[in-house]
GROMACS .gro file of C-alpha atoms in nm:
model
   78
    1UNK     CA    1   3.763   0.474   2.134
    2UNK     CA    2   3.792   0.818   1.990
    3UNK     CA    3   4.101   0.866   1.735
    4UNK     CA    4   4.134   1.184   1.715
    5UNK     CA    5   4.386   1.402   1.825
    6UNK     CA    6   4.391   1.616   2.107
    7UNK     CA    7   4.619   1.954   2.118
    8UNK     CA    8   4.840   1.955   2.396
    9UNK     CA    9   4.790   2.248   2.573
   10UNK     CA   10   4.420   2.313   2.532
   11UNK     CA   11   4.335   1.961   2.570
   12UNK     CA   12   4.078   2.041   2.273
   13UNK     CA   13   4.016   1.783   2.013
   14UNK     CA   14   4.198   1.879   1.700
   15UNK     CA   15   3.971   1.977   1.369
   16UNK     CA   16   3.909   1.684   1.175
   17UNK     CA   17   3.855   1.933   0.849
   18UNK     CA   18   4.021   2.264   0.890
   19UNK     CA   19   3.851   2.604   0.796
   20UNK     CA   20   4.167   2.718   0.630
   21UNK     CA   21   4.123   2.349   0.390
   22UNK     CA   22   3.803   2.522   0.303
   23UNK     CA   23   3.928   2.858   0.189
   24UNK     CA   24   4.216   2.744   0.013
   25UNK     CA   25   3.974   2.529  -0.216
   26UNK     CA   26   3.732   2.822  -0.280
   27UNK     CA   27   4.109   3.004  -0.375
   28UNK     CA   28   4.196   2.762  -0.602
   29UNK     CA   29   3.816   2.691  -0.723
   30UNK     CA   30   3.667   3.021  -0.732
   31UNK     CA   31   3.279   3.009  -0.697
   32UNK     CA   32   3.204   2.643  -0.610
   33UNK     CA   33   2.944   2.433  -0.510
   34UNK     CA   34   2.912   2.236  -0.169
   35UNK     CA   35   2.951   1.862  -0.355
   36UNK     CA   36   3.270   2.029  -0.545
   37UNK     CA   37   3.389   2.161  -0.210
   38UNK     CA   38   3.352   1.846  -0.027
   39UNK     CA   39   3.481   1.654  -0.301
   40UNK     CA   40   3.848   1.859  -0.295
   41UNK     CA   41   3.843   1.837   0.098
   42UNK     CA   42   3.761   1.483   0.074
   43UNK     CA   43   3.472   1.544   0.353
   44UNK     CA   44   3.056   1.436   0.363
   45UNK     CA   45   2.893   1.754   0.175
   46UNK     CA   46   2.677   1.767   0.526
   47UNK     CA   47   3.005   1.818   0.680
   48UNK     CA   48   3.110   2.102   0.406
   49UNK     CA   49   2.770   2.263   0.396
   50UNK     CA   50   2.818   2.289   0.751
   51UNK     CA   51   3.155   2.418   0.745
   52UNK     CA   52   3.073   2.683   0.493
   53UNK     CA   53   2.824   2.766   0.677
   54UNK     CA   54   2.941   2.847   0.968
   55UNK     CA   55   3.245   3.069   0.749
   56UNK     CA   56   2.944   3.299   0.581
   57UNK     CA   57   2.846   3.335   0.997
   58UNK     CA   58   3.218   3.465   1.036
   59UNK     CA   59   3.190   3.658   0.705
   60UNK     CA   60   3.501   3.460   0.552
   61UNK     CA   61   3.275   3.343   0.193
   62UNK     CA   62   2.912   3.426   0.081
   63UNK     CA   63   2.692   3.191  -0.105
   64UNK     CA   64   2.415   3.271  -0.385
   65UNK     CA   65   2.157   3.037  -0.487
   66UNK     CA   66   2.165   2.916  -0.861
   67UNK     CA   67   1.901   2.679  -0.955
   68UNK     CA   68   1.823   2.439  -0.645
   69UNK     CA   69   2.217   2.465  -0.512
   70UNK     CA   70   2.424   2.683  -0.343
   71UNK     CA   71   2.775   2.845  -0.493
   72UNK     CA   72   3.008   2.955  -0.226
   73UNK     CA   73   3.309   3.166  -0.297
   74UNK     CA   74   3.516   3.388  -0.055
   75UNK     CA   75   3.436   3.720   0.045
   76UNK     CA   76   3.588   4.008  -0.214
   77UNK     CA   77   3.763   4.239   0.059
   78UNK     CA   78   3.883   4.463  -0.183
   0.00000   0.00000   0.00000
């Protein structure tokens, strides 16, 4: 049986990890890496690399490459 929970007037399943968790942590972090992220969310780095991904598709943080890994921080709007 599936625990999550649904929102009542969509029906939708809820978002087990929230985009918004995501942002605040690169806030409060700065530049971070996916383990850090997913560490501070308390998620499976697949499940932040994922996430972040998917918020560099919607322009909302960028990532550069440094050595083999990936540092994601949010997109400078200024």
């Amino acid at each position: 049986m599936d625990d999550r929970k649904r929102d009542e007037n969509s029906g939708r399943f809820s978002e087990e990890y929230p985009r918004e968790d995501f942002l605040r942590v690169l806030e409060e972090l700065g530049a971070a890496g996916t383990t850090d992220v997913a560490e501070h969310v308390d998620c499976d780095r697949r499940t932040a690399y994922l996430k972040l991904q998917s918020l560099e598709e919607e322009g909302e943080v960028e990532s550069r490459k440094v050595g083999n890994a990936l540092l994601w921080e949010l997109v400078d709007e200024s």
